[in-house]
PDB file of C-alpha atoms in Angstrom:
ATOM      1  CA  MET W   1      18.070  -3.188   0.114  1.00  0.00           C
ATOM      2  CA  LYS W   2      18.025  -2.669  -3.553  1.00  0.00           C
ATOM      3  CA  PRO W   3      15.673  -0.317  -5.698  1.00  0.00           C
ATOM      4  CA  LEU W   4      12.988  -2.728  -7.461  1.00  0.00           C
ATOM      5  CA  LEU W   5      11.719  -2.897 -10.688  1.00  0.00           C
ATOM      6  CA  ARG W   6       9.918   0.144 -12.047  1.00  0.00           C
ATOM      7  CA  PRO W   7       7.106  -0.614 -14.135  1.00  0.00           C
ATOM      8  CA  SER W   8       5.889   1.931 -17.034  1.00  0.00           C
ATOM      9  CA  ARG W   9       3.476   4.332 -16.797  1.00  0.00           C
ATOM     10  CA  LEU W  10       0.033   4.504 -18.286  1.00  0.00           C
ATOM     11  CA  ALA W  11      -1.022   6.488 -21.222  1.00  0.00           C
ATOM     12  CA  PRO W  12      -4.319   7.617 -22.320  1.00  0.00           C
ATOM     13  CA  GLY W  13      -6.470   3.880 -23.114  1.00  0.00           C
ATOM     14  CA  ALA W  14      -4.583   2.087 -21.211  1.00  0.00           C
ATOM     15  CA  ARG W  15      -6.253  -0.982 -19.717  1.00  0.00           C
ATOM     16  CA  VAL W  16      -6.564  -1.422 -16.070  1.00  0.00           C
ATOM     17  CA  ALA W  17      -8.327  -4.344 -14.065  1.00  0.00           C
ATOM     18  CA  VAL W  18      -9.934  -3.752 -10.574  1.00  0.00           C
ATOM     19  CA  VAL W  19     -10.035  -6.711  -8.335  1.00  0.00           C
ATOM     20  CA  ALA W  20     -11.146  -7.552  -4.491  1.00  0.00           C
ATOM     21  CA  PRO W  21      -8.832  -9.380  -3.153  1.00  0.00           C
ATOM     22  CA  SER W  22      -9.692  -8.641   0.571  1.00  0.00           C
ATOM     23  CA  GLY W  23     -13.137  -7.165   1.721  1.00  0.00           C
ATOM     24  CA  PRO W  24     -16.537  -7.172   0.070  1.00  0.00           C
ATOM     25  CA  VAL W  25     -16.949  -4.466  -2.171  1.00  0.00           C
ATOM     26  CA  PRO W  26     -20.274  -1.687  -2.474  1.00  0.00           C
ATOM     27  CA  GLU W  27     -21.505  -2.112  -5.691  1.00  0.00           C
ATOM     28  CA  GLU W  28     -22.603   1.769  -5.618  1.00  0.00           C
ATOM     29  CA  ARG W  29     -18.734   2.610  -4.840  1.00  0.00           C
ATOM     30  CA  LEU W  30     -17.447   0.626  -7.800  1.00  0.00           C
ATOM     31  CA  GLN W  31     -19.215   2.161 -10.229  1.00  0.00           C
ATOM     32  CA  ALA W  32     -18.050   5.892  -8.894  1.00  0.00           C
ATOM     33  CA  GLY W  33     -14.635   4.598  -9.155  1.00  0.00           C
ATOM     34  CA  LEU W  34     -14.903   3.329 -12.465  1.00  0.00           C
ATOM     35  CA  ASP W  35     -16.653   6.537 -13.784  1.00  0.00           C
ATOM     36  CA  LEU W  36     -13.743   8.327 -12.259  1.00  0.00           C
ATOM     37  CA  LEU W  37     -11.219   6.058 -14.232  1.00  0.00           C
ATOM     38  CA  ARG W  38     -12.987   6.389 -17.672  1.00  0.00           C
ATOM     39  CA  GLY W  39     -13.016   9.843 -16.831  1.00  0.00           C
ATOM     40  CA  TRP W  40      -9.095   9.713 -17.021  1.00  0.00           C
ATOM     41  CA  ASP W  41      -9.354   8.018 -20.307  1.00  0.00           C
ATOM     42  CA  LEU W  42      -8.453   4.530 -18.828  1.00  0.00           C
ATOM     43  CA  ASP W  43     -10.325   1.396 -19.596  1.00  0.00           C
ATOM     44  CA  PRO W  44     -11.479  -0.129 -16.459  1.00  0.00           C
ATOM     45  CA  VAL W  45     -12.634  -3.587 -16.567  1.00  0.00           C
ATOM     46  CA  VAL W  46     -14.063  -5.675 -13.538  1.00  0.00           C
ATOM     47  CA  ALA W  47     -12.898  -8.971 -12.377  1.00  0.00           C
ATOM     48  CA  PRO W  48     -15.231 -11.771 -12.374  1.00  0.00           C
ATOM     49  CA  HIS W  49     -15.764 -11.937  -8.517  1.00  0.00           C
ATOM     50  CA  VAL W  50     -15.342  -8.505  -7.608  1.00  0.00           C
ATOM     51  CA  LEU W  51     -18.717  -8.074  -6.474  1.00  0.00           C
ATOM     52  CA  ASP W  52     -19.058 -11.224  -4.812  1.00  0.00           C
ATOM     53  CA  ARG W  53     -19.648 -12.056  -1.050  1.00  0.00           C
ATOM     54  CA  HIS W  54     -18.514 -15.604   1.233  1.00  0.00           C
ATOM     55  CA  ARG W  55     -21.383 -17.718   2.061  1.00  0.00           C
ATOM     56  CA  GLU W  56     -19.985 -18.020   5.561  1.00  0.00           C
ATOM     57  CA  PHE W  57     -16.912 -15.508   6.200  1.00  0.00           C
ATOM     58  CA  GLY W  58     -19.085 -11.937   5.039  1.00  0.00           C
ATOM     59  CA  TYR W  59     -15.924 -10.420   5.649  1.00  0.00           C
ATOM     60  CA  LEU W  60     -14.592 -11.564   2.266  1.00  0.00           C
ATOM     61  CA  ALA W  61     -15.680 -10.663  -1.217  1.00  0.00           C
ATOM     62  CA  GLY W  62     -16.315 -13.695  -2.217  1.00  0.00           C
ATOM     63  CA  THR W  63     -13.864 -17.446  -1.953  1.00  0.00           C
ATOM     64  CA  ASP W  64     -10.333 -17.256  -1.396  1.00  0.00           C
ATOM     65  CA  ALA W  65      -9.751 -19.913  -5.003  1.00  0.00           C
ATOM     66  CA  ASP W  66     -11.980 -17.055  -6.460  1.00  0.00           C
ATOM     67  CA  ARG W  67     -10.324 -13.575  -5.315  1.00  0.00           C
ATOM     68  CA  ALA W  68      -6.880 -15.121  -6.389  1.00  0.00           C
ATOM     69  CA  ALA W  69      -8.421 -16.205  -9.218  1.00  0.00           C
ATOM     70  CA  ASP W  70      -9.172 -12.619 -10.232  1.00  0.00           C
ATOM     71  CA  LEU W  71      -5.865 -11.488  -9.589  1.00  0.00           C
ATOM     72  CA  GLN W  72      -3.892 -13.585 -11.260  1.00  0.00           C
ATOM     73  CA  ALA W  73      -6.362 -13.873 -14.218  1.00  0.00           C
ATOM     74  CA  ALA W  74      -5.764  -9.843 -14.534  1.00  0.00           C
ATOM     75  CA  TRP W  75      -1.911  -9.842 -13.925  1.00  0.00           C
ATOM     76  CA  CYS W  76      -1.494 -12.500 -16.306  1.00  0.00           C
ATOM     77  CA  ASP W  77      -3.781 -11.095 -19.524  1.00  0.00           C
ATOM     78  CA  PRO W  78      -1.619  -9.100 -21.699  1.00  0.00           C
ATOM     79  CA  SER W  79      -4.043  -6.615 -22.505  1.00  0.00           C
ATOM     80  CA  VAL W  80      -3.998  -5.195 -18.739  1.00  0.00           C
ATOM     81  CA  ASP W  81      -1.292  -2.139 -17.955  1.00  0.00           C
ATOM     82  CA  ALA W  82      -2.607  -1.961 -14.284  1.00  0.00           C
ATOM     83  CA  VAL W  83      -4.166  -3.786 -11.843  1.00  0.00           C
ATOM     84  CA  LEU W  84      -6.135  -1.581  -9.357  1.00  0.00           C
ATOM     85  CA  CYS W  85      -7.695  -2.796  -6.124  1.00  0.00           C
ATOM     86  CA  ALA W  86     -11.340  -2.181  -5.643  1.00  0.00           C
ATOM     87  CA  ARG W  87     -11.083  -1.885  -1.147  1.00  0.00           C
ATOM     88  CA  GLY W  88      -9.000  -3.158   1.552  1.00  0.00           C
ATOM     89  CA  GLY W  89     -10.591  -5.146   4.574  1.00  0.00           C
ATOM     90  CA  TYR W  90      -9.767  -8.116   5.225  1.00  0.00           C
ATOM     91  CA  GLY W  91      -8.352 -11.151   3.309  1.00  0.00           C
ATOM     92  CA  ALA W  92      -5.680 -10.547   1.217  1.00  0.00           C
ATOM     93  CA  GLN W  93      -3.273 -12.960   3.487  1.00  0.00           C
ATOM     94  CA  ARG W  94      -6.221 -15.845   2.659  1.00  0.00           C
ATOM     95  CA  MET W  95      -5.457 -16.055  -1.068  1.00  0.00           C
ATOM     96  CA  ALA W  96      -1.341 -14.943  -1.168  1.00  0.00           C
ATOM     97  CA  ASP W  97      -0.446 -18.330  -1.591  1.00  0.00           C
ATOM     98  CA  LEU W  98      -2.899 -19.408  -3.764  1.00  0.00           C
ATOM     99  CA  LEU W  99      -1.382 -17.611  -6.306  1.00  0.00           C
ATOM    100  CA  ASP W 100       1.059 -18.875  -8.882  1.00  0.00           C
ATOM    101  CA  TRP W 101       4.019 -16.597  -8.860  1.00  0.00           C
ATOM    102  CA  GLU W 102       6.236 -17.600 -11.074  1.00  0.00           C
ATOM    103  CA  ALA W 103       3.721 -17.546 -13.926  1.00  0.00           C
ATOM    104  CA  MET W 104       2.901 -13.902 -12.885  1.00  0.00           C
ATOM    105  CA  ARG W 105       6.483 -13.283 -13.414  1.00  0.00           C
ATOM    106  CA  ALA W 106       6.527 -14.577 -16.585  1.00  0.00           C
ATOM    107  CA  ALA W 107       3.420 -12.550 -17.266  1.00  0.00           C
ATOM    108  CA  GLY W 108       6.084  -9.304 -17.211  1.00  0.00           C
ATOM    109  CA  PRO W 109       5.634  -6.149 -14.661  1.00  0.00           C
ATOM    110  CA  LYS W 110       2.380  -3.782 -14.535  1.00  0.00           C
ATOM    111  CA  VAL W 111       1.519  -1.337 -12.120  1.00  0.00           C
ATOM    112  CA  PHE W 112      -0.299  -2.256  -8.795  1.00  0.00           C
ATOM    113  CA  VAL W 113      -2.132  -0.156  -6.397  1.00  0.00           C
ATOM    114  CA  GLY W 114      -3.229  -0.116  -3.046  1.00  0.00           C
ATOM    115  CA  PHE W 115      -3.441  -0.025   0.658  1.00  0.00           C
ATOM    116  CA  SER W 116      -4.431  -1.426   4.155  1.00  0.00           C
ATOM    117  CA  ASP W 117      -4.824  -5.354   3.694  1.00  0.00           C
ATOM    118  CA  ILE W 118      -2.998  -5.010   0.578  1.00  0.00           C
ATOM    119  CA  THR W 119      -0.134  -4.400   2.161  1.00  0.00           C
ATOM    120  CA  ALA W 120      -0.293  -8.205   2.700  1.00  0.00           C
ATOM    121  CA  LEU W 121       0.377  -8.380  -1.141  1.00  0.00           C
ATOM    122  CA  HIS W 122       2.599  -5.371  -1.318  1.00  0.00           C
ATOM    123  CA  GLU W 123       5.467  -7.906   0.626  1.00  0.00           C
ATOM    124  CA  ALA W 124       4.539 -10.299  -2.068  1.00  0.00           C
ATOM    125  CA  PHE W 125       4.674  -8.388  -4.962  1.00  0.00           C
ATOM    126  CA  ALA W 126       8.518  -7.252  -3.784  1.00  0.00           C
ATOM    127  CA  THR W 127       9.599 -10.629  -2.687  1.00  0.00           C
ATOM    128  CA  ARG W 128       8.655 -12.978  -5.487  1.00  0.00           C
ATOM    129  CA  LEU W 129       8.544 -10.480  -8.468  1.00  0.00           C
ATOM    130  CA  GLY W 130      11.132  -7.480  -7.356  1.00  0.00           C
ATOM    131  CA  LEU W 131       8.669  -5.240  -8.331  1.00  0.00           C
ATOM    132  CA  VAL W 132       7.628  -1.601  -7.494  1.00  0.00           C
ATOM    133  CA  THR W 133       3.997  -0.876  -6.564  1.00  0.00           C
ATOM    134  CA  LEU W 134       1.844   1.733  -5.399  1.00  0.00           C
ATOM    135  CA  HIS W 135       0.730   2.151  -1.813  1.00  0.00           C
ATOM    136  CA  GLY W 136      -2.717   4.574  -2.657  1.00  0.00           C
ATOM    137  CA  PRO W 137      -5.972   5.084  -3.316  1.00  0.00           C
ATOM    138  CA  MET W 138      -8.442   1.931  -3.995  1.00  0.00           C
ATOM    139  CA  ALA W 139     -11.218   1.843  -6.872  1.00  0.00           C
ATOM    140  CA  ALA W 140     -14.005   2.090  -4.552  1.00  0.00           C
ATOM    141  CA  GLY W 141     -12.306   3.712  -1.480  1.00  0.00           C
ATOM    142  CA  ILE W 142     -14.396   6.472  -0.441  1.00  0.00           C
ATOM    143  CA  ASP W 143     -11.290   8.468  -0.105  1.00  0.00           C
ATOM    144  CA  PHE W 144     -10.548   8.245  -3.529  1.00  0.00           C
ATOM    145  CA  ILE W 145     -14.430   8.561  -4.747  1.00  0.00           C
ATOM    146  CA  LYS W 146     -14.669  11.401  -2.621  1.00  0.00           C
ATOM    147  CA  ASN W 147     -11.638  13.516  -2.518  1.00  0.00           C
ATOM    148  CA  ALA W 148      -9.876  15.449  -5.083  1.00  0.00           C
ATOM    149  CA  GLY W 149      -6.239  15.966  -3.645  1.00  0.00           C
ATOM    150  CA  ALA W 150      -5.945  11.232  -3.663  1.00  0.00           C
ATOM    151  CA  GLN W 151      -7.574  11.387  -7.254  1.00  0.00           C
ATOM    152  CA  ASP W 152      -5.217  14.226  -8.799  1.00  0.00           C
ATOM    153  CA  HIS W 153      -1.634  12.519  -6.730  1.00  0.00           C
ATOM    154  CA  LEU W 154      -2.690   9.006  -7.876  1.00  0.00           C
ATOM    155  CA  ARG W 155      -3.465  10.408 -11.781  1.00  0.00           C
ATOM    156  CA  ALA W 156       0.253  12.268 -11.819  1.00  0.00           C
ATOM    157  CA  THR W 157       1.699   8.950 -10.230  1.00  0.00           C
ATOM    158  CA  LEU W 158       0.366   6.821 -13.009  1.00  0.00           C
ATOM    159  CA  PHE W 159       0.637   9.176 -16.303  1.00  0.00           C
ATOM    160  CA  ALA W 160       3.353  11.620 -15.102  1.00  0.00           C
ATOM    161  CA  PRO W 161       5.510  10.110 -12.282  1.00  0.00           C
ATOM    162  CA  GLU W 162       8.225  12.806 -12.857  1.00  0.00           C
ATOM    163  CA  THR W 163       5.973  15.751 -11.658  1.00  0.00           C
ATOM    164  CA  VAL W 164       5.365  14.163  -8.121  1.00  0.00           C
ATOM    165  CA  ARG W 165       8.868  12.428  -7.916  1.00  0.00           C
ATOM    166  CA  THR W 166       8.972  15.067  -4.928  1.00  0.00           C
ATOM    167  CA  ILE W 167       6.338  13.937  -2.037  1.00  0.00           C
ATOM    168  CA  THR W 168       5.879  16.921   0.293  1.00  0.00           C
ATOM    169  CA  SER W 169       3.583  16.095   3.311  1.00  0.00           C
ATOM    170  CA  GLY W 170       4.011  18.977   5.414  1.00  0.00           C
ATOM    171  CA  GLY W 171       4.737  16.182   8.441  1.00  0.00           C
ATOM    172  CA  THR W 172       6.992  17.375  11.042  1.00  0.00           C
ATOM    173  CA  PRO W 173      10.500  15.450  12.575  1.00  0.00           C
ATOM    174  CA  LEU W 174       9.554  13.418  15.552  1.00  0.00           C
ATOM    175  CA  VAL W 175      13.062  12.188  14.921  1.00  0.00           C
ATOM    176  CA  PRO W 176      14.998  15.033  13.087  1.00  0.00           C
ATOM    177  CA  GLY W 177      17.867  14.356  10.068  1.00  0.00           C
ATOM    178  CA  ARG W 178      18.023  13.067   6.861  1.00  0.00           C
ATOM    179  CA  ALA W 179      17.900   9.206   5.404  1.00  0.00           C
ATOM    180  CA  ARG W 180      18.531   7.155   2.256  1.00  0.00           C
ATOM    181  CA  GLY W 181      16.737   4.070   1.631  1.00  0.00           C
ATOM    182  CA  VAL W 182      14.544   2.186  -0.453  1.00  0.00           C
ATOM    183  CA  THR W 183      11.036   2.824   0.501  1.00  0.00           C
ATOM    184  CA  LEU W 184       8.281   0.047   2.121  1.00  0.00           C
ATOM    185  CA  GLY W 185       5.677  -0.454   4.365  1.00  0.00           C
ATOM    186  CA  GLY W 186       1.972  -0.265   4.904  1.00  0.00           C
ATOM    187  CA  CYS W 187      -0.312  -0.905   7.433  1.00  0.00           C
ATOM    188  CA  LEU W 188       1.684  -1.768  10.514  1.00  0.00           C
ATOM    189  CA  SER W 189      -1.062  -4.847  11.938  1.00  0.00           C
ATOM    190  CA  LEU W 190      -0.116  -6.353   8.395  1.00  0.00           C
ATOM    191  CA  LEU W 191       3.062  -6.019   9.009  1.00  0.00           C
ATOM    192  CA  ALA W 192       3.015  -7.568  12.369  1.00  0.00           C
ATOM    193  CA  ALA W 193       0.851 -10.399  10.836  1.00  0.00           C
ATOM    194  CA  GLU W 194       3.087 -11.278   7.977  1.00  0.00           C
ATOM    195  CA  LEU W 195       5.934 -12.083  10.396  1.00  0.00           C
ATOM    196  CA  GLY W 196       6.893 -15.168   9.131  1.00  0.00           C
ATOM    197  CA  THR W 197       5.442 -16.050   6.423  1.00  0.00           C
ATOM    198  CA  PRO W 198       6.605 -16.967   2.844  1.00  0.00           C
ATOM    199  CA  HIS W 199       6.078 -13.524   1.078  1.00  0.00           C
ATOM    200  CA  ALA W 200       7.311 -10.938   3.920  1.00  0.00           C
ATOM    201  CA  ARG W 201      10.493  -9.480   4.064  1.00  0.00           C
ATOM    202  CA  PRO W 202      13.114 -10.502   6.842  1.00  0.00           C
ATOM    203  CA  SER W 203      14.063  -6.813   7.729  1.00  0.00           C
ATOM    204  CA  ALA W 204      13.334  -3.348   6.848  1.00  0.00           C
ATOM    205  CA  ARG W 205      17.393  -3.389   6.392  1.00  0.00           C
ATOM    206  CA  GLY W 206      18.503   0.027   4.664  1.00  0.00           C
ATOM    207  CA  GLY W 207      14.751   0.980   3.961  1.00  0.00           C
ATOM    208  CA  LEU W 208      12.663   4.014   4.419  1.00  0.00           C
ATOM    209  CA  LEU W 209       9.959   2.295   6.541  1.00  0.00           C
ATOM    210  CA  CYS W 210       6.364   3.684   5.925  1.00  0.00           C
ATOM    211  CA  LEU W 211       3.785   2.995   8.641  1.00  0.00           C
ATOM    212  CA  GLU W 212       0.211   3.539   9.243  1.00  0.00           C
ATOM    213  CA  ASP W 213      -2.975   1.871  10.565  1.00  0.00           C
ATOM    214  CA  VAL W 214      -6.730   2.503  11.381  1.00  0.00           C
ATOM    215  CA  GLY W 215      -9.047   1.787  14.277  1.00  0.00           C
ATOM    216  CA  GLU W 216      -6.265   0.312  16.602  1.00  0.00           C
ATOM    217  CA  GLU W 217      -5.813   1.196  20.394  1.00  0.00           C
ATOM    218  CA  THR W 218      -3.090   1.882  21.417  1.00  0.00           C
ATOM    219  CA  TYR W 219      -1.712  -0.976  23.049  1.00  0.00           C
ATOM    220  CA  ARG W 220      -2.513  -2.775  20.084  1.00  0.00           C
ATOM    221  CA  LEU W 221      -0.327  -0.213  18.194  1.00  0.00           C
ATOM    222  CA  ASP W 222       2.543  -0.703  20.918  1.00  0.00           C
ATOM    223  CA  ARG W 223       2.025  -4.724  20.191  1.00  0.00           C
ATOM    224  CA  TYR W 224       2.756  -4.383  16.487  1.00  0.00           C
ATOM    225  CA  LEU W 225       5.592  -2.550  16.958  1.00  0.00           C
ATOM    226  CA  THR W 226       7.349  -4.050  19.649  1.00  0.00           C
ATOM    227  CA  GLN W 227       6.408  -7.598  18.237  1.00  0.00           C
ATOM    228  CA  LEU W 228       8.386  -5.925  14.716  1.00  0.00           C
ATOM    229  CA  LEU W 229      11.058  -4.851  17.202  1.00  0.00           C
ATOM    230  CA  ARG W 230      11.793  -8.425  18.911  1.00  0.00           C
ATOM    231  CA  ALA W 231      11.925 -10.098  15.580  1.00  0.00           C
ATOM    232  CA  GLY W 232      14.624  -7.500  14.541  1.00  0.00           C
ATOM    233  CA  ARG W 233      12.468  -6.516  11.599  1.00  0.00           C
ATOM    234  CA  LEU W 234      13.505  -3.167  11.992  1.00  0.00           C
ATOM    235  CA  ASP W 235      17.121  -3.718  12.167  1.00  0.00           C
ATOM    236  CA  GLY W 236      19.121  -1.477   9.987  1.00  0.00           C
ATOM    237  CA  VAL W 237      15.809   0.765   8.799  1.00  0.00           C
ATOM    238  CA  HIS W 238      17.458   4.032   7.587  1.00  0.00           C
ATOM    239  CA  GLY W 239      14.172   6.001   8.468  1.00  0.00           C
ATOM    240  CA  VAL W 240      10.483   6.331   9.273  1.00  0.00           C
ATOM    241  CA  LEU W 241       7.750   7.751   8.080  1.00  0.00           C
ATOM    242  CA  LEU W 242       4.536   8.131   9.862  1.00  0.00           C
ATOM    243  CA  GLY W 243       1.691   8.123   8.078  1.00  0.00           C
ATOM    244  CA  SER W 244      -2.386   8.395   9.196  1.00  0.00           C
ATOM    245  CA  TRP W 245      -3.800   6.996  12.323  1.00  0.00           C
ATOM    246  CA  GLU W 246      -7.391   7.085  11.676  1.00  0.00           C
ATOM    247  CA  ARG W 247      -9.775   6.328  14.520  1.00  0.00           C
ATOM    248  CA  CYS W 248      -7.291   5.270  16.447  1.00  0.00           C
ATOM    249  CA  GLU W 249      -6.794   7.413  19.361  1.00  0.00           C
ATOM    250  CA  PRO W 250      -5.840  11.167  18.880  1.00  0.00           C
ATOM    251  CA  TYR W 251      -2.266  11.962  17.897  1.00  0.00           C
ATOM    252  CA  GLU W 252      -0.991  13.486  20.929  1.00  0.00           C
ATOM    253  CA  GLY W 253      -1.465  10.633  22.636  1.00  0.00           C
ATOM    254  CA  LEU W 254      -0.165   8.183  20.376  1.00  0.00           C
ATOM    255  CA  ARG W 255       3.235  10.315  20.023  1.00  0.00           C
ATOM    256  CA  PRO W 256       4.945   9.217  23.046  1.00  0.00           C
ATOM    257  CA  LEU W 257       4.117   5.757  21.916  1.00  0.00           C
ATOM    258  CA  PHE W 258       6.386   6.715  18.926  1.00  0.00           C
ATOM    259  CA  ALA W 259       8.468   8.281  20.275  1.00  0.00           C
ATOM    260  CA  ASP W 260       9.497   4.986  22.716  1.00  0.00           C
ATOM    261  CA  ARG W 261       9.194   2.466  20.104  1.00  0.00           C
ATOM    262  CA  LEU W 262      11.267   4.229  17.205  1.00  0.00           C
ATOM    263  CA  GLY W 263      13.123   6.633  19.127  1.00  0.00           C
ATOM    264  CA  GLY W 264      15.751   4.180  19.799  1.00  0.00           C
ATOM    265  CA  LEU W 265      16.500   3.309  16.509  1.00  0.00           C
ATOM    266  CA  GLY W 266      18.563   6.225  15.976  1.00  0.00           C
ATOM    267  CA  VAL W 267      17.211   6.654  12.425  1.00  0.00           C
ATOM    268  CA  PRO W 268      15.211  10.376  11.331  1.00  0.00           C
ATOM    269  CA  VAL W 269      11.479   9.555  11.834  1.00  0.00           C
ATOM    270  CA  VAL W 270       8.891  12.062  10.416  1.00  0.00           C
ATOM    271  CA  GLU W 271       5.375  12.344  11.804  1.00  0.00           C
ATOM    272  CA  ASP W 272       2.042  13.365   9.814  1.00  0.00           C
ATOM    273  CA  VAL W 273       2.816  11.971   6.896  1.00  0.00           C
ATOM    274  CA  ARG W 274      -0.428  12.315   4.572  1.00  0.00           C
ATOM    275  CA  PHE W 275      -0.496   8.464   3.581  1.00  0.00           C
ATOM    276  CA  GLY W 276      -3.356   5.743   4.152  1.00  0.00           C
ATOM    277  CA  HIS W 277      -6.369   5.964   5.631  1.00  0.00           C
ATOM    278  CA  CYS W 278      -7.212   9.623   5.885  1.00  0.00           C
ATOM    279  CA  GLU W 279      -8.627  12.355   3.580  1.00  0.00           C
ATOM    280  CA  GLY W 280      -6.395  13.354   0.186  1.00  0.00           C
ATOM    281  CA  ALA W 281      -4.001  10.324   1.119  1.00  0.00           C
ATOM    282  CA  LEU W 282      -0.484  10.949  -1.231  1.00  0.00           C
ATOM    283  CA  THR W 283      -0.072   8.118  -2.991  1.00  0.00           C
ATOM    284  CA  ILE W 284       3.633   6.309  -1.864  1.00  0.00           C
ATOM    285  CA  PRO W 285       5.216   4.229  -3.779  1.00  0.00           C
ATOM    286  CA  PHE W 286       7.385   1.255  -2.406  1.00  0.00           C
ATOM    287  CA  GLY W 287      10.637  -0.131  -3.979  1.00  0.00           C
ATOM    288  CA  VAL W 288      11.963   2.998  -4.800  1.00  0.00           C
ATOM    289  CA  ALA W 289      15.627   4.716  -3.555  1.00  0.00           C
ATOM    290  CA  ALA W 290      14.707   7.983  -1.895  1.00  0.00           C
ATOM    291  CA  GLU W 291      16.012  10.159   0.367  1.00  0.00           C
ATOM    292  CA  LEU W 292      13.732  11.142   3.476  1.00  0.00           C
ATOM    293  CA  ASP W 293      14.109  14.985   5.288  1.00  0.00           C
ATOM    294  CA  ALA W 294      12.554  15.127   8.447  1.00  0.00           C
ATOM    295  CA  GLU W 295      12.731  18.506   8.978  1.00  0.00           C
ATOM    296  CA  ALA W 296      11.862  19.555   5.539  1.00  0.00           C
ATOM    297  CA  GLY W 297       8.633  16.891   5.969  1.00  0.00           C
ATOM    298  CA  THR W 298       9.842  15.602   1.775  1.00  0.00           C
ATOM    299  CA  LEU W 299      10.710  12.338   0.276  1.00  0.00           C
ATOM    300  CA  THR W 300      12.385  12.821  -2.625  1.00  0.00           C
ATOM    301  CA  LEU W 301      12.535   9.955  -5.288  1.00  0.00           C
ATOM    302  CA  ASP W 302      15.668   9.045  -6.902  1.00  0.00           C
ATOM    303  CA  GLU W 303      13.747   7.928  -9.745  1.00  0.00           C
ATOM    304  CA  PRO W 304      10.118   8.473 -10.859  1.00  0.00           C
ATOM    305  CA  ALA W 305       8.129   5.297  -9.716  1.00  0.00           C
ATOM    306  CA  LEU W 306       6.988   4.526 -13.350  1.00  0.00           C
ATOM    307  CA  ARG W 307       9.152   4.246 -16.346  1.00  0.00           C
TER     308      ARG W 307
END
């Protein structure tokens, strides 16, 4: 697995578009997020359908076509330097095939930020655009607008990425060791759901795989991991980082599952890495060559996430 193309960092005054590829967005949270972005001396613009709600399927932020059109228009707008997702939920998979990837590739690289359901788009941006993306807080996410730690780490990644080349999680080794590879991953259930789709990577070979999820029963996490293993998705992986498991079983009950399903890979596995659905979530760049030190709980990037 090779490192991907790094977009340019942001500068004061940069224009950032906010889109909603997945679930509906609470307006008050959106406004709070926009205020934060303006406080960073950014110029946020809201895509036309961000506050929509699908007439039949209330879990979607408007129709698939409208959500896709918002993302594509924002990406292809030469005045926009970054595209930030408003929230996750569900729906990114439904609109990913409606995007004109050739037009988006022609528009050139820019910063893309999101997590959770946006995992489907992280995969697509990697396979179709060959682009580094940021697994980080979203503009209308409660974890973003209420947590200074999450805000500070995202801001540093966007404006001064050289200051966060070493991401220190305080995590502990489930399987000790060091490993080098290219970062990838996201929400475990989405990675399992993406298997066999046009935009999914066939394997994590040569990668440092980041996994997290929210609100899942332990047997479901077992199912997702087993599916990835049976499909060969974890063949050749170099290391695994386990993030947050909010609203799942307490972690003491999850540790035996991860040891059982991942311990046999023969690679370092670090747990309690602070990314995903948690307070003070770290921003993790995907597509960057890095070294994982499981004992130290550090991920050190070979280069800053953004140029």
